[in-house]
Amino acid sequence: MRRDRLIFEQSTPGHRAVTFPHSGNSPMESFLPAEMLRQHEADLPEVSELDVVRHFTHLSQLNFSVDTHFYPLGSCTMKYNPKVNDYVAALPGMANVHPLQPVATTQGLLQLLAELEQFLCEICGMDAFTLQPCAGAQGELTGMLMIHAYHKTKGRQRHKVLVPDSSHGTNPSSAHLCGYEVVMVPSTSDGEVDLAAFTKALDEDVAAVMFTNPNTYGLFESRIVELARVAHAKGALLYYDGANLNALCGLARPGDVGFDVVHVNTHKTFSTPHGGGGPGAGPVGVKKILEPFLPVPRLRRERNGWNWDDNRPQSIGRVRAFYGNIGILVRAYAYIRAHGFEGLQRNSRAAIVNANYLKEKLKQDFPPAFDRPCMHECILMASQYRANGILPRDIAKRLLDYGVHAPTIEWPVHGALMIEPTETESRSTLDKFIEAMRQVAQEIRSDPEKVKGAPQTMPVSRLDEVKAARELDIVFSNPL
Amino acid sequence: MDYIPSTEADLQTMIADIGVRDFEQLIASIPRDLRVARLNLPPPLTELELVRELQRLAGQNRSLDQLVSFLGAGGYEHFIPSAIDPLVMRGEFYTAYTPYQAEASQGTLQAIYEYQTMIARLTGMDVSNASLYDGASALAEAALLCLNAAPQRKAVAISSAIHPEYRQTVRTYLQGHDVEIIELPVHDGQTDVGALADRTDLAAVLMQSPNYFGCVEPMAQAAEAAHAAGSLFVACVNPISLGVLAPPGEYGADIAVGEGQPLGIPVGYGGPWLGFFATSRKLVHRIAGRIVGCTRDAYGERGFVLTLQAREQHIRREKATSNICTNQALMALRACIYMSLIGKQGLRELAELNVRRAHLCAKTIAHIPGYRLKYTAPFFNEFMVVCPIPAQTVCDQLLAEGIVAGHPMGNDLLVCVTETKSEADIDRFANALMRVKR
Amino acid sequence: MNIPKDLKYTKTHEWARVEGDVAVIGITDHAQHELTDIVYVELPQVDARVETNKESAIVESVKAASDIYAPVSGDVTAVNNELAATPELLNKDPYGKGWMFKVRMSDPGQLGELLTAAQYAKHIGA
């Protein structure tokens, strides 16, 4: 196992990588008051450029990634990130542009963003889109704030938001950030929202209900139209968490179901790279009733071309400076232009086939949580292996030794694995994964210690998370 | 074009293996009347056509390669060392997921730990998180943290010298909370903190330095005034300026936030950028966002994991410190590599270069008849110029010569000069200003 | 599962030991077992008012963060400062060194609403 030193441990006084042109000798005191000046230099590394290149190249080699490994994380849609998208996003005319440049010098970008808004409206069945939010969670916050503003203009304040118990954690936390009380709605044993419980919980103090569809169990909510009708009848708005849009793109549209506001995750459905934890983008679409509340600025077509419009009195404001994660949005635009309607529909189809294929081939060793066709992801049970002393976490770690990134574990079902292959994986990759899973199941039965002790072949073995939390060391040489 | 490796034949074989008659059976749960017949999207493109189309759109923009720009106002054109892109574009970093499976993510985790360390050292604070979306939302998260830390206090003071879009973001984030937002007035480019003395209900005092007008604020005095009022003090700072200016940790800030875009991230028409967030140790359990911690593995070897996850949305749900999930990890990686490349000496030299160039430019402009500096307060690399005619007209005329003069506000022009502006550029700028038709 | 007979319990797994007009509060052995290794404890301030069935403290483990509800209402008279440096006391000795905070009861009648050891045992199926 290679042990990597920290960049600070490779520091040598006087070493450096980049130099700057000489700018004269006038002391800082001649420009700035002495008491405002920094007393002690920031202890940044002192290394050469080669040191930096080697260090970070080595670090990269410690990672699993889509470019190197099958990554079937349920609900994350780890599909291939096309390189052409990175190429076009890096064109100087896209990347080396200041957000405050006169709009006459940025019409290409504004045209692209306006078209992207249109594409997303069409794909989702909505009337208007904002590209401002930087991630799904920020999109949810934006949506919740608009819903809040909407109810305020109606002269009523509602205090609750209904969320299925299977929802992603960002749903209740976003609602809460907005000041709402979160009420959980249970699911039935068939994996769908309990319509009776939902109807009971829906009173006139409910501002909104948040759904993911397909839900986090990978199942299309077959009663969704009824759920939508019930919610609207009580004056509640419907929020769609687009995390699972990869199952529906080109097949069905949340706007047609009755959703009033949706967010999409470009880093899931639209292939923008995950980057080890971002940046992503979380565009939000709305029906006409919410359009006045969209964040500012909005793109507006004028005589001479596109411009930004700040004059929107009912807007909720903004959730960040400037316009959004533009570089990510350019990638999403390129992706949609490459695919067109046919391509997007083919993606959903292949994603669903791949997920069902895995479910069928793995069901002997890992029974599905729900005995019905899944959509783009499936939930397979591993709780039966508790009897052998094995938890889903152990299976996840052992899969790393087989060269596969673990699926999502223990969520939304305790004791289960959630697997989302995406459409960009070939049958042969899927078959290799199936073989690995079967071998792990076999090991669980015959030699569980191998699984318990996994991973064996990674740069580190299992890490002590309790120690990491109790003895907080999050800044080098400054443990708390 | 698509990226589906399976042919139609492959898919049919798999459908048969699944044991259904056809694909329709798999999506039987989607009501027929919801099914989409067609979407009105442009026809698909091959890669060749796609590149041409995007180049056409890119060609309709003028980039900073083609212009001499003195724009700042929240986004800063700095030299980006060429070693950053090849490292960051490595697929193992670029296409990796959030490092929940730590054993398969030591590259990302160690890089973020190093980033946290550098931000802490740069800002002089005890701890840092793994990044937030941008400076504005980081400032908003800081305000929320302060309110959560002092639930009996229901007011937040925010300087009106803070970037207007940052102030607007804070207001947007605080909408759902029962909180009074007080704007502190500005005199001669600096914040007047006198109003703080009378208040006993402040949870947070937010100030930016250099502020929106480019002026360096008396942060030490402001921090003292905030603490005297029983409030926490949040400093929103420019990371490059910390090469010469006292960092938040030195003047007692409780939280330091800011826009990390100057740290090796292209201006990119406004994003993706980087919100950094650092605090004193006593606030670490309240920090929004991910945090990477150092620990040991089963064999006693050093390794890195996401830690304090119990605060985050995926565990704590509605009681989480924030709702943030995906952040800006790749941008944090860029910043980490950037800070490694410029290093300890480089940061100071870079900051000094910015100060000298900006002050040279300011002095040159101040000597042009009709133009004067608006404020007497000290500045880092940005300053406000009062023009003899509307600043927009100045900008329009200079644009025709390939110069972006700055950010116009009435007769005022906000001018930023970084190390990317040579003395020749400054001369050209001054000449053009002199020739502006009034 | 350890359930001392001389204590009172809540359905949400807190215990109370009465010492005159003060109740000493902590979490049960069952609770610490479910939480697994506790990494951080956030306690109320001394002199703060706590109410029954409102969150008064937070206990964090690696995988969860649990709200702690005061079994009785009143003013906090003391908190266990040892827990800052050694949160594991909650795991090792939940009824002794792992005590969390003390409350001067505003309404001792509330004690009557708490569970006995036998009732709590039944509640957790011990």
Coordinates of N, CA, C and O in Angstrom, one line a residue, chain A residues 17 19 29 56 68 163 173 239 251 261 280 348 363 411:
Chain A
A17 N 6.9 27.1 -6.8 CA 6.6 26.6 -8.1 C 6.5 27.9 -9.0 O 7.2 28.1 -9.9
T19 N 6.4 31.9 -10.0 CA 7.0 33.2 -9.6 C 6.2 34.3 -10.3 O 5.4 34.0 -11.3
E29 N 3.5 49.4 3.7 CA 3.1 50.4 4.6 C 2.8 51.8 3.9 O 2.2 52.7 4.4
F56 N -0.3 15.4 -6.6 CA -1.7 15.3 -6.9 C -2.0 14.2 -7.9 O -3.1 13.6 -7.9
T68 N -12.8 5.0 -14.3 CA -11.9 3.9 -14.0 C -12.7 2.6 -13.6 O -12.3 1.5 -13.7
V163 N -43.6 14.9 3.5 CA -42.4 14.3 2.8 C -42.5 12.8 3.0 O -42.7 12.4 4.2
S173 N -34.6 18.7 5.1 CA -33.7 19.8 5.6 C -34.0 21.1 4.8 O -33.9 22.2 5.4
Y239 N -44.0 19.5 -5.1 CA -42.6 19.7 -5.4 C -42.1 18.3 -5.9 O -42.3 17.3 -5.3
L251 N -39.9 9.8 -21.4 CA -41.0 8.9 -21.3 C -42.2 9.5 -20.7 O -43.3 9.3 -21.1
V261 N -43.6 22.6 -9.1 CA -42.2 23.0 -9.1 C -41.3 21.7 -9.1 O -41.6 20.7 -8.4
G280 N -22.1 20.8 -9.0 CA -23.2 20.3 -9.8 C -24.0 21.5 -10.2 O -23.5 22.7 -10.2
S348 N -33.2 6.5 -21.1 CA -34.1 6.1 -20.1 C -34.4 4.6 -20.3 O -34.4 3.8 -19.3
K363 N -31.2 -12.0 -8.1 CA -32.2 -12.2 -7.1 C -32.0 -13.4 -6.3 O -32.6 -13.5 -5.2
W411 N -29.8 2.6 2.6 CA -30.8 3.6 2.3 C -31.4 3.5 0.9 O -30.7 3.1 0.0

